[in-house]
PDB file of C-alpha atoms in Angstrom:
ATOM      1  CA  UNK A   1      72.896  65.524 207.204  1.00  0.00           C
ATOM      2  CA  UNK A   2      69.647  66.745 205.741  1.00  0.00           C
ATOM      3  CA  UNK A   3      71.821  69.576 204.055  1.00  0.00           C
ATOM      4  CA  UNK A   4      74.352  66.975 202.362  1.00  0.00           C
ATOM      5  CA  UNK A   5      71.316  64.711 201.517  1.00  0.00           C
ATOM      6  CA  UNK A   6      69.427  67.742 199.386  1.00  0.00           C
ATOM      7  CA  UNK A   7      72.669  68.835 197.986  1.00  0.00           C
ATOM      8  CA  UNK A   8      72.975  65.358 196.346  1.00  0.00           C
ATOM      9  CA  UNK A   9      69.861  65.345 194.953  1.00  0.00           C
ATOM     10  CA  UNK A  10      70.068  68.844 193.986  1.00  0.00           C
ATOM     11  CA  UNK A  11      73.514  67.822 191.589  1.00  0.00           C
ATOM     12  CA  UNK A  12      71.212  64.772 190.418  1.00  0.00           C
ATOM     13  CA  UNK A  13      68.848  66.499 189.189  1.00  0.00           C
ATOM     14  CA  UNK A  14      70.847  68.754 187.847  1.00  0.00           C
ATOM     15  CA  UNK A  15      73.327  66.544 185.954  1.00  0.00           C
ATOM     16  CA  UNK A  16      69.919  64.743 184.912  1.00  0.00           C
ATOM     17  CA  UNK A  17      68.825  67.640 183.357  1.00  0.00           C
ATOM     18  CA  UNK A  18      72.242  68.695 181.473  1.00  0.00           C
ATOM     19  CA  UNK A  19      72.166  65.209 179.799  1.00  0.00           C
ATOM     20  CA  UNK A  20      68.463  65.129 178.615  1.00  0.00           C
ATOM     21  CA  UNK A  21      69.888  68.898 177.132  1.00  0.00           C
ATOM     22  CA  UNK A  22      72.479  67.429 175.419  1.00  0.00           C
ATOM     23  CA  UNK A  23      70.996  64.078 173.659  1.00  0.00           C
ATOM     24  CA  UNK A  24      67.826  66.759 172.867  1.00  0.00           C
ATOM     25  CA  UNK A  25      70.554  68.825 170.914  1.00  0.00           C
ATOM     26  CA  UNK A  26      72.287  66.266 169.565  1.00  0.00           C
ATOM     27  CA  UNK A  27      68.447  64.903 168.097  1.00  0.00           C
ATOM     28  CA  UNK A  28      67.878  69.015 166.752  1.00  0.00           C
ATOM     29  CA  UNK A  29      71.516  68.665 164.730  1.00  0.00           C
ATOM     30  CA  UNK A  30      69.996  65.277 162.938  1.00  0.00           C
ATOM     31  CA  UNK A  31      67.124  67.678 162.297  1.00  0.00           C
ATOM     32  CA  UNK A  32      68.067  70.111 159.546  1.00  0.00           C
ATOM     33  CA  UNK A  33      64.862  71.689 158.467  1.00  0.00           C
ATOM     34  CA  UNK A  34      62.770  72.918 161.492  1.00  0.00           C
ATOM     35  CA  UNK A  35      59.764  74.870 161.544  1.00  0.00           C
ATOM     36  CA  UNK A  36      57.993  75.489 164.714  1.00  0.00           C
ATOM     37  CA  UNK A  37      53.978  76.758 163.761  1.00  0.00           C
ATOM     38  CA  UNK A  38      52.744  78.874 166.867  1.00  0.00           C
ATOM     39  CA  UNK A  39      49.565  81.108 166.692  1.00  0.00           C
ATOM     40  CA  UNK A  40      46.018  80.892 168.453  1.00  0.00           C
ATOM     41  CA  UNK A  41      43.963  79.296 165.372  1.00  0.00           C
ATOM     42  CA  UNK A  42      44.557  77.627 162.721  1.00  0.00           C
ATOM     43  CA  UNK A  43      48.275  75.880 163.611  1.00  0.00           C
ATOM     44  CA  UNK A  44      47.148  72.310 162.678  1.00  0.00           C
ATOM     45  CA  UNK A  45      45.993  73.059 158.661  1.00  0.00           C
ATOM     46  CA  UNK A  46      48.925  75.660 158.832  1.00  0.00           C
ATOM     47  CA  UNK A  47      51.404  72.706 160.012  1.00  0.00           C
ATOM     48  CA  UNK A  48      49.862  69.960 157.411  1.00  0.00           C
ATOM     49  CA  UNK A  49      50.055  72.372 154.618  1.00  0.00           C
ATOM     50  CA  UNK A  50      53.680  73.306 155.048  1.00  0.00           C
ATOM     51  CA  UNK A  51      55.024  69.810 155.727  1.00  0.00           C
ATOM     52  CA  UNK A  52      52.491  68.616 152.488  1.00  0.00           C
ATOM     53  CA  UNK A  53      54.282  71.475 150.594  1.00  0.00           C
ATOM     54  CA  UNK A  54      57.846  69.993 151.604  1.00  0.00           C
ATOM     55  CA  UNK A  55      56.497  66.915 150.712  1.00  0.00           C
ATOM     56  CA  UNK A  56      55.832  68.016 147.182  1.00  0.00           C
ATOM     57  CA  UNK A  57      58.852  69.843 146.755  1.00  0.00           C
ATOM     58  CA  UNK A  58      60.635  66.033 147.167  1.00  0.00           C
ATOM     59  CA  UNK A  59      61.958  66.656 151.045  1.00  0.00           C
ATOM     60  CA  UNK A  60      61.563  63.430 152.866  1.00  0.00           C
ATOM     61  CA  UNK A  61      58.823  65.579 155.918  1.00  0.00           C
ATOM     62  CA  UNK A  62      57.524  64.201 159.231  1.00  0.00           C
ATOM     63  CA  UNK A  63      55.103  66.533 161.157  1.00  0.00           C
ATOM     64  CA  UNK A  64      53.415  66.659 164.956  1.00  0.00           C
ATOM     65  CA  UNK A  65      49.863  68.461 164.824  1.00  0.00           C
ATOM     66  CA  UNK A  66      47.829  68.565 168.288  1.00  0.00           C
ATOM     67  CA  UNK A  67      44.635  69.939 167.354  1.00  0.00           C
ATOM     68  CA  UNK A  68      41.547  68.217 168.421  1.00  0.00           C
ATOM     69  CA  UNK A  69      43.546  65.145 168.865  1.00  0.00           C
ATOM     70  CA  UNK A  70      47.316  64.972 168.545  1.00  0.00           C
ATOM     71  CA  UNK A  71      48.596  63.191 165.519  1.00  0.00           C
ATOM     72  CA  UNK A  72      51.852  62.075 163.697  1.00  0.00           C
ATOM     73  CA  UNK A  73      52.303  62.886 159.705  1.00  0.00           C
ATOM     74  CA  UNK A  74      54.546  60.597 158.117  1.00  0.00           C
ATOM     75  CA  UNK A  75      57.147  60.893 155.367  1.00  0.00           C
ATOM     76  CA  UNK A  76      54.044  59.776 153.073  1.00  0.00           C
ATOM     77  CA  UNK A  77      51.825  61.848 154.486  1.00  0.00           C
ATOM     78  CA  UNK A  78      49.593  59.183 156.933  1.00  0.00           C
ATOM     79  CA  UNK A  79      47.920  60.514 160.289  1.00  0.00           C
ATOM     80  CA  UNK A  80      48.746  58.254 163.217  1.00  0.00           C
ATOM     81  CA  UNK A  81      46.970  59.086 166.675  1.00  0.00           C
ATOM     82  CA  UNK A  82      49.224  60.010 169.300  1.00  0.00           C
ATOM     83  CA  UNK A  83      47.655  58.014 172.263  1.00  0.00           C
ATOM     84  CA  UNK A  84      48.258  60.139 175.250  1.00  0.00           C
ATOM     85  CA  UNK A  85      48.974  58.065 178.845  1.00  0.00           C
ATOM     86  CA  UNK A  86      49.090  61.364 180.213  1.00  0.00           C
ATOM     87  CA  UNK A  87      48.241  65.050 179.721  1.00  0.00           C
ATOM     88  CA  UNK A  88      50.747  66.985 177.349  1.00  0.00           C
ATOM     89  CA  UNK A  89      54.196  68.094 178.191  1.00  0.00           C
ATOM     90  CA  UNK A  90      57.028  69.732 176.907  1.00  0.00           C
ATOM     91  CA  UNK A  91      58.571  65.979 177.162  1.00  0.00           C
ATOM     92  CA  UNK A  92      56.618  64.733 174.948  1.00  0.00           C
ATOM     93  CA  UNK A  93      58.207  67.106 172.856  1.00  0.00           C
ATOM     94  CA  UNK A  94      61.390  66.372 173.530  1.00  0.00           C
ATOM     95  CA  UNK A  95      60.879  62.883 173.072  1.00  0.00           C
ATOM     96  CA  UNK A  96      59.003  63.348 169.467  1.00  0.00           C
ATOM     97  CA  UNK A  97      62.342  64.842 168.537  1.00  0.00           C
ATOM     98  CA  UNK A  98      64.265  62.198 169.375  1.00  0.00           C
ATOM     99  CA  UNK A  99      62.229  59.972 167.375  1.00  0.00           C
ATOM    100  CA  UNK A 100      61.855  61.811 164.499  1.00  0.00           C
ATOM    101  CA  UNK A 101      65.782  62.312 164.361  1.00  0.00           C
ATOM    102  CA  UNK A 102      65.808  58.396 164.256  1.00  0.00           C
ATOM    103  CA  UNK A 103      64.428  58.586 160.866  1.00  0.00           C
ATOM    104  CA  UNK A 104      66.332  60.766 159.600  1.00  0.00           C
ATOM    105  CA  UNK A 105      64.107  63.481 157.914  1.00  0.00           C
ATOM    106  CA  UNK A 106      65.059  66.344 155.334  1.00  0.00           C
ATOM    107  CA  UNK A 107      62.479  68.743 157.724  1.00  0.00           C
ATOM    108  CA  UNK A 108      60.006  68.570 160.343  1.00  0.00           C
ATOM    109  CA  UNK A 109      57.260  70.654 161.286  1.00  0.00           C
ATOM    110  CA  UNK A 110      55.559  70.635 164.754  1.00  0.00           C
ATOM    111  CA  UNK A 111      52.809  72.654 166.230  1.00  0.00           C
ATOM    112  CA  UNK A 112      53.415  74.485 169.158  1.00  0.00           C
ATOM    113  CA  UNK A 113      51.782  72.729 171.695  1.00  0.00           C
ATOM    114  CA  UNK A 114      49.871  75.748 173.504  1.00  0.00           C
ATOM    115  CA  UNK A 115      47.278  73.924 175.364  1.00  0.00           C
ATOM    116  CA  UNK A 116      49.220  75.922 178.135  1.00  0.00           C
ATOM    117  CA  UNK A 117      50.933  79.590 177.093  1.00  0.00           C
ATOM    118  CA  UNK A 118      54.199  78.109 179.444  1.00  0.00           C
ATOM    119  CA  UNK A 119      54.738  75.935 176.481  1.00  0.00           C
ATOM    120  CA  UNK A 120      55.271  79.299 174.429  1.00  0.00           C
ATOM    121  CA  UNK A 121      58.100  80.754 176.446  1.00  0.00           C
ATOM    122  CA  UNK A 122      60.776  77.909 175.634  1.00  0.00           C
TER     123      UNK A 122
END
């Protein structure tokens, strides 16, 4: 019984995971510009200067920094906070995505996240 029980959740969690894939590739094809800013210093000025220099060049740019606080950039160029109920995650990523494909943008930039160097590998 215990088997059949774990096998169940096992198929899930794994059909869980196969549609979060899909609606997070289906966000990343509404997304056609993307440009992923990964390094150990430096990533949030290197991420506001490219999406301000898409900006200029007339692309409609949203951008995700998470420097000393982790912050929005709007098609206009505004900082929003990002206030956090909990730590960071590669969800949060996902998520972001899915929002920004909402609106539709000409390119995004995002900083890697690397406040753990998991993050990097995917």
């Amino acid at each position: 019984m215990i088997v059949i029980t774990l096998g169940i959740l096992l198929l899930i969690i794994i059909s869980l995971g196969l549609i979060e894939s899909h609606f997070h590739r289906l966000a990343l094809a509404q997304l056609p510009i993307r440009i992923h800013v990964n390094g150990s210093r430096g990533k949030s000025s290197v991420t506001r200067l490219i999406a301000a220099g898409l900006r200029a060049g007339g692309l409609k740019t949203l951008a995700k920094t998470t420097g000393t606080a982790p912050r929005i950039i709007d098609e206009n160029g505004k900082d929003r906070i990002i206030h956090r109920l909990r730590s960071a995650s590669i969800g949060e990523q996902v998520r972001l995505l899915r929002n920004f494909a909402k609106k539709k943008p000409d390119a995004v930039v995002i900083e890697c996240m690397a406040v753990n160097p998991q993050y990097q590998w995917v």
